[in-house]
Short mmCIF file of C-alpha atoms and ligand atoms in Angstrom, two decimals:
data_model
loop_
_atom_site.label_atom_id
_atom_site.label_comp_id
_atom_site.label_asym_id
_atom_site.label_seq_id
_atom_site.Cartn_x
_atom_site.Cartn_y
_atom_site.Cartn_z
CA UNK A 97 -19.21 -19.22 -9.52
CA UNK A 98 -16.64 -16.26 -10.07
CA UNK A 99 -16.28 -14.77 -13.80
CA UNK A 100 -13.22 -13.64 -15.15
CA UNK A 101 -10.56 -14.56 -17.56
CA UNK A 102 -9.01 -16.98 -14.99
CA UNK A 103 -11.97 -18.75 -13.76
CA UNK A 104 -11.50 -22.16 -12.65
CA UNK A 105 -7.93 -21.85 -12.59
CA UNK A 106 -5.94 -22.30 -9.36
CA UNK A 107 -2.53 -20.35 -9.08
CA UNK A 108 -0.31 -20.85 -6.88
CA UNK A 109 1.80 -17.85 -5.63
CA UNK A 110 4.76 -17.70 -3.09
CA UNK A 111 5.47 -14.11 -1.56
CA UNK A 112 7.74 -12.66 0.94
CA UNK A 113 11.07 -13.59 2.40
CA UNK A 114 11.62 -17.43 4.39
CA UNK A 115 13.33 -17.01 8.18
CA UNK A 116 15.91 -19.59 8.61
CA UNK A 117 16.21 -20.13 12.46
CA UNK A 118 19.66 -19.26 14.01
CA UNK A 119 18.16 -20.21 17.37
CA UNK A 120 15.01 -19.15 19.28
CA UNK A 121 15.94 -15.31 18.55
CA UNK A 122 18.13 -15.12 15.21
CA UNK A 123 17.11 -15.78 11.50
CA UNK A 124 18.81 -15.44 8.29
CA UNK A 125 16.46 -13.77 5.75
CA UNK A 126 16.66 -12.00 2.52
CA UNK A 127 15.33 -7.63 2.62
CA UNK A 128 11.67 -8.92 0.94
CA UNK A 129 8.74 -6.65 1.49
CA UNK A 130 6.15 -9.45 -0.12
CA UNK A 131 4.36 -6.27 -1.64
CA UNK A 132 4.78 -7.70 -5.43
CA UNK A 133 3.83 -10.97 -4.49
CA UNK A 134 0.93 -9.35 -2.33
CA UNK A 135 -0.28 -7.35 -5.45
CA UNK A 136 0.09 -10.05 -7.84
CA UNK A 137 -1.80 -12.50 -5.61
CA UNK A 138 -4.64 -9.99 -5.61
CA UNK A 139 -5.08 -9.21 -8.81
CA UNK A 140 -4.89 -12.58 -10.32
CA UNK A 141 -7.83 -13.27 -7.44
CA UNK A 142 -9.64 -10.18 -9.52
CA UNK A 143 -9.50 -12.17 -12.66
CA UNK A 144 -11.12 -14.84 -10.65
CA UNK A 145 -8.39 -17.46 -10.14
CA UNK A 146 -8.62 -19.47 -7.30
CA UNK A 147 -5.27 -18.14 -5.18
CA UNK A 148 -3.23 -20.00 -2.73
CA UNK A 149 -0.61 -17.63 -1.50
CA UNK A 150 2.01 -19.18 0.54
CA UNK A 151 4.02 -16.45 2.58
CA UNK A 152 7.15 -16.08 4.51
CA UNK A 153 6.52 -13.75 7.55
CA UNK A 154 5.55 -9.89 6.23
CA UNK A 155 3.54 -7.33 7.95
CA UNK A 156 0.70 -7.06 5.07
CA UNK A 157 -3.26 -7.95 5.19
CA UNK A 158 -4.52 -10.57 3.34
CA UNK A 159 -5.52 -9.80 -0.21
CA UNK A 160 -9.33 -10.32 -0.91
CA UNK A 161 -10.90 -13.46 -1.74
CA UNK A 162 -6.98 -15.44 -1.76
CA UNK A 163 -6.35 -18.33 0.34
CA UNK A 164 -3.16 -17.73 2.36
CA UNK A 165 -0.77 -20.43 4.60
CA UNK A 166 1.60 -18.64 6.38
CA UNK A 167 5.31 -19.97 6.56
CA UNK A 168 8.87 -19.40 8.30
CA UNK A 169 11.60 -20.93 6.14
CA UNK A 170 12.28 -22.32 2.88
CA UNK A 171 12.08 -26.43 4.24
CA UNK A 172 8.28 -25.48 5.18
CA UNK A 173 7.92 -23.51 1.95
CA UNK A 174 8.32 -25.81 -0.42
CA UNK A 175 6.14 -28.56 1.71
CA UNK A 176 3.55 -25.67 1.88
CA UNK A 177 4.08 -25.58 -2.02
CA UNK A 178 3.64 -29.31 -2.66
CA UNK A 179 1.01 -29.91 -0.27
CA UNK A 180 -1.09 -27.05 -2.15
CA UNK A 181 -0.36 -28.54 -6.06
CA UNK A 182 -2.12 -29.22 -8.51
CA UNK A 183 -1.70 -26.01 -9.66
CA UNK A 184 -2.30 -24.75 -13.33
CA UNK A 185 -0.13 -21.56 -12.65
CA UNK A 186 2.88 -21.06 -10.10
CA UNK A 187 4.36 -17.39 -9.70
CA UNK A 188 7.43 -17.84 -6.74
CA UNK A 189 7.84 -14.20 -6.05
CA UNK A 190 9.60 -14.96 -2.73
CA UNK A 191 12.96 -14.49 -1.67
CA UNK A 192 13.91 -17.28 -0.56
CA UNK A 193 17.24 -17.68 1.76
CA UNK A 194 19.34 -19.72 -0.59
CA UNK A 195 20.95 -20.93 3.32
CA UNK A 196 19.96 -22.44 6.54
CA UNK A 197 21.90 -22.45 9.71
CA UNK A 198 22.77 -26.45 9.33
CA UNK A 199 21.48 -26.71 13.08
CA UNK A 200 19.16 -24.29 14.82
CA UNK A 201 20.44 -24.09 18.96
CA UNK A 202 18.21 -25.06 21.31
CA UNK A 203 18.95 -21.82 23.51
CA UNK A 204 20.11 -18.52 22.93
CA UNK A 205 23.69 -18.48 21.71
CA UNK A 206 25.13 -16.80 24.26
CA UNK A 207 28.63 -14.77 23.79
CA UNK A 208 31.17 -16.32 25.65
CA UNK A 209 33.66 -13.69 26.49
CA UNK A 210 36.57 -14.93 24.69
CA UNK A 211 36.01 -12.22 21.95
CA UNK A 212 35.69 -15.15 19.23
CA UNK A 213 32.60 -14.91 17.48
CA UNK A 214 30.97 -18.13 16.96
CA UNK A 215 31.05 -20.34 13.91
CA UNK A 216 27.70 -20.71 11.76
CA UNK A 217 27.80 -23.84 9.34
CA UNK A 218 24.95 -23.30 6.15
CA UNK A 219 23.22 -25.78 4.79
CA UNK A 220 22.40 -25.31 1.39
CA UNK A 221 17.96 -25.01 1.15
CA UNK A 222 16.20 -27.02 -1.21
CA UNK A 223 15.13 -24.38 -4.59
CA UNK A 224 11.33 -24.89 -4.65
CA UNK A 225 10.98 -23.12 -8.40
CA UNK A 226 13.53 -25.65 -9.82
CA UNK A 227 11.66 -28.34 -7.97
CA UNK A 228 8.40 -27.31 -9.05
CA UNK A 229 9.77 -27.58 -12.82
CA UNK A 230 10.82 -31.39 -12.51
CA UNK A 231 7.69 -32.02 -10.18
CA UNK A 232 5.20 -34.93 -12.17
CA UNK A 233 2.82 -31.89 -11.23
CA UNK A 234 4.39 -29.18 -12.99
CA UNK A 235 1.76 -26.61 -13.31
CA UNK A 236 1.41 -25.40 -16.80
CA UNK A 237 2.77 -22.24 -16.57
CA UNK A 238 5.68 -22.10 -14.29
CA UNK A 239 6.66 -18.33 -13.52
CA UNK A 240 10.26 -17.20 -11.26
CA UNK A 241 10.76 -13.85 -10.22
CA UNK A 242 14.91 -12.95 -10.60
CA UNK A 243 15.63 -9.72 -8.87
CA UNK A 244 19.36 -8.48 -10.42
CA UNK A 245 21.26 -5.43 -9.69
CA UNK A 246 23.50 -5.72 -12.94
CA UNK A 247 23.47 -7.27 -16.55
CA UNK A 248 19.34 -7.65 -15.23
CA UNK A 249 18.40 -9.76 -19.04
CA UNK A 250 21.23 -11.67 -19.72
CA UNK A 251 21.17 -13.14 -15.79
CA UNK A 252 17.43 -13.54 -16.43
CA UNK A 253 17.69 -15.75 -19.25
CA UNK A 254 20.45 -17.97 -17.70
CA UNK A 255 17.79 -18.23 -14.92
CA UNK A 256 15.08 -19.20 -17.22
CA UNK A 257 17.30 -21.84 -19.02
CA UNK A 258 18.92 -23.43 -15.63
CA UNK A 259 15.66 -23.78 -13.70
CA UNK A 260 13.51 -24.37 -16.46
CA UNK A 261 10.98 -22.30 -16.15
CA UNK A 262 8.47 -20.77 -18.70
CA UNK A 263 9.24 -17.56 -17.43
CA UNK A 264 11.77 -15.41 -15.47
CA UNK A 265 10.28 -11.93 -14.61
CA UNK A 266 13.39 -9.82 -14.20
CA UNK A 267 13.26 -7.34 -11.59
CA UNK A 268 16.03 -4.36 -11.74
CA UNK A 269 16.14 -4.12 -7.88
CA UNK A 270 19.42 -1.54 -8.64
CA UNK A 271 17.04 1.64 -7.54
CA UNK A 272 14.51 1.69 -4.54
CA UNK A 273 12.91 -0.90 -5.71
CA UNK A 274 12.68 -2.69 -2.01
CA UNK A 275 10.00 -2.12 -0.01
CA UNK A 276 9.01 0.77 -2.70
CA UNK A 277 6.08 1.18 -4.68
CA UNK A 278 7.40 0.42 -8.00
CA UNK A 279 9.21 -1.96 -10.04
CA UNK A 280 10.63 -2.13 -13.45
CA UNK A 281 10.80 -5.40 -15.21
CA UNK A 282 11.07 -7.55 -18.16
CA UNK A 283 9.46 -10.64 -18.67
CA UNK A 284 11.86 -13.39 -20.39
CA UNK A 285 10.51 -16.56 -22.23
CA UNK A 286 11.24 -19.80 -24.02
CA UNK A 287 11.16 -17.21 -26.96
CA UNK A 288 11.86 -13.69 -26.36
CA UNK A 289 11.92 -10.82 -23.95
CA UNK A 290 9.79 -8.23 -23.06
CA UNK A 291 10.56 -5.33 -21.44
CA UNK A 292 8.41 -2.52 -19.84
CA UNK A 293 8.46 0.94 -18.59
CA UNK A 294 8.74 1.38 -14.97
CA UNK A 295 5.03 1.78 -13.16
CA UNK A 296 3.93 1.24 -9.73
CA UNK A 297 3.91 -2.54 -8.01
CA UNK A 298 0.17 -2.78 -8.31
CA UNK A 299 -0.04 -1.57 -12.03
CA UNK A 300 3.04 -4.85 -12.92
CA UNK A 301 0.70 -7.39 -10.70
CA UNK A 302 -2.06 -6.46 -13.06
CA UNK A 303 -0.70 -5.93 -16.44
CA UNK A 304 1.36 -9.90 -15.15
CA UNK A 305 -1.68 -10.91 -14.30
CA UNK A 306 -3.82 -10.14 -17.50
CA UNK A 307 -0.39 -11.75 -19.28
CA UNK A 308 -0.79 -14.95 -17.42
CA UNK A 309 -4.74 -15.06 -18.15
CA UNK A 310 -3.64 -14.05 -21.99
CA UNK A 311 -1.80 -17.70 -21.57
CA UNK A 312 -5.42 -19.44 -21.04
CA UNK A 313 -7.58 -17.66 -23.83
O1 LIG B 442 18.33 -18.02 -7.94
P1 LIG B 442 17.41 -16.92 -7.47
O2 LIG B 442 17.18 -16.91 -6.00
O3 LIG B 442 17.75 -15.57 -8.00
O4 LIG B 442 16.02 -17.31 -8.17
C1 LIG B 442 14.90 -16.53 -7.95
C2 LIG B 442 13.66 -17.32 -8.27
O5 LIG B 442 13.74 -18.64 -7.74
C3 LIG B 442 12.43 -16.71 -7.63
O6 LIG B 442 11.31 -17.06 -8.42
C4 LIG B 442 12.40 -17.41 -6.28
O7 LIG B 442 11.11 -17.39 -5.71
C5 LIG B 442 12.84 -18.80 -6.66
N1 LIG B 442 13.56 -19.53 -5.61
C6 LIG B 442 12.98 -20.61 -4.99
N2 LIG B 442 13.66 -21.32 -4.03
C7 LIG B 442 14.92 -20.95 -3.69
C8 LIG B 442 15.53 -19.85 -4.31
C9 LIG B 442 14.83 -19.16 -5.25
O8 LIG B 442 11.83 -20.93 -5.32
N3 LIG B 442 15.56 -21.65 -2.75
#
């Protein structure tokens, strides 16, 4: 049995961007690294949580000791997501495509000389955070990630309020933030905000993950 301030706990973490198939060689995706989800996965495992990490398609290795299910787009996301509750704490660090293609071709879309490029209906995707908040499973602590270029707080806490969550952790993605090594972020809650200095990805995924455990003492 593994020691540690999470112990016994299983969390739930999503990382990484979702592919939304165009057709057999074209995807929509959001610019997502998964390295923050990577690191926080990791070092909530080093507390001793029990980790499922469910990740859109990155080029990373496997964090030590976490359980990971591999996914392409949102649809098999949030299935990945149900089909792993119950879950005492969920962190969705991925960026999920808020669209689909509405239909994925068959074949290749080919171009077909006219010069008219072709027309791509979206279909909305289903938000997994917001539907892990009105799940009957809710895990207790329900964490979203909210990566903002501008007004970074005041976005965050609409986010919070509108998808219910417990918390938003605000990421100021307005530097090199993507794909870098560090992040600067606050955390926003039911009651406050807290903000800190900017420190490398790993240092945030433990500092998060020693706040999370601080949630369980
Ligand atoms: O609305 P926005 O995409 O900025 O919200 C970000 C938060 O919501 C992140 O925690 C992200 O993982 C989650 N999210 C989700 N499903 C979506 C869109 C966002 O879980 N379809």
């Amino acid at each position: 049995i593994k020691g540690g301030a999470l112990a016994g706990r299983h969390v739930l973490v999503t990382a990484g961007p979702t592919h939304e198939p165009i057709d057999p060689v074209r995807y929509i995706a959001n610019r997502s690294s998964g390295k923050q989800g990577y690191a926080i996965a990791e070092a909530l495992a080093a507390l001793g949580a029990r980790v499922t990490l469910v990740s859109g398609p990155v080029s990373l290795p496997t964090p030590a000791g976490v359980h990971r299910i591999d996914v392409e787009s949102a649809r098999d996301m949030a299935a990945a997501v149900e089909t792993a509750l119950p879950a005492d704490v969920a962190v969705m660090v991925a960026a999920v495509a808020d669209w689909r293609a509405e239909t994925s071709a068959g074949q290749k879309i080919k171009k077909d000389g006219s010069g008219a490029p072709p027309v791509l209906p979206l279909a909305e995707n289903p938000d997994i955070l917001a539907g892990l908040a009105r799940n009957p499973r809710r895990p207790r602590l329900l964490v979203g990630f909210a990566a903002e270029t501008e007004n970074v707080v005041d976005h965050a806490i609409a986010k919070r309020a509108r998808k219910d969550a417990d918390w938003i952790v605000a990421n100021d993605v307005s530097g090199d933030v993507m794909g870098g090594d560090s992040n600067s972020i606050h955390i926003v809650t039911r009651t406050g905000v807290e903000s800190w200095e900017t420190m490398p990805k790993a240092e945030v995924a433990q500092r998060l993950a020693t706040r999370i455990a601080d949630e369980f003492a």
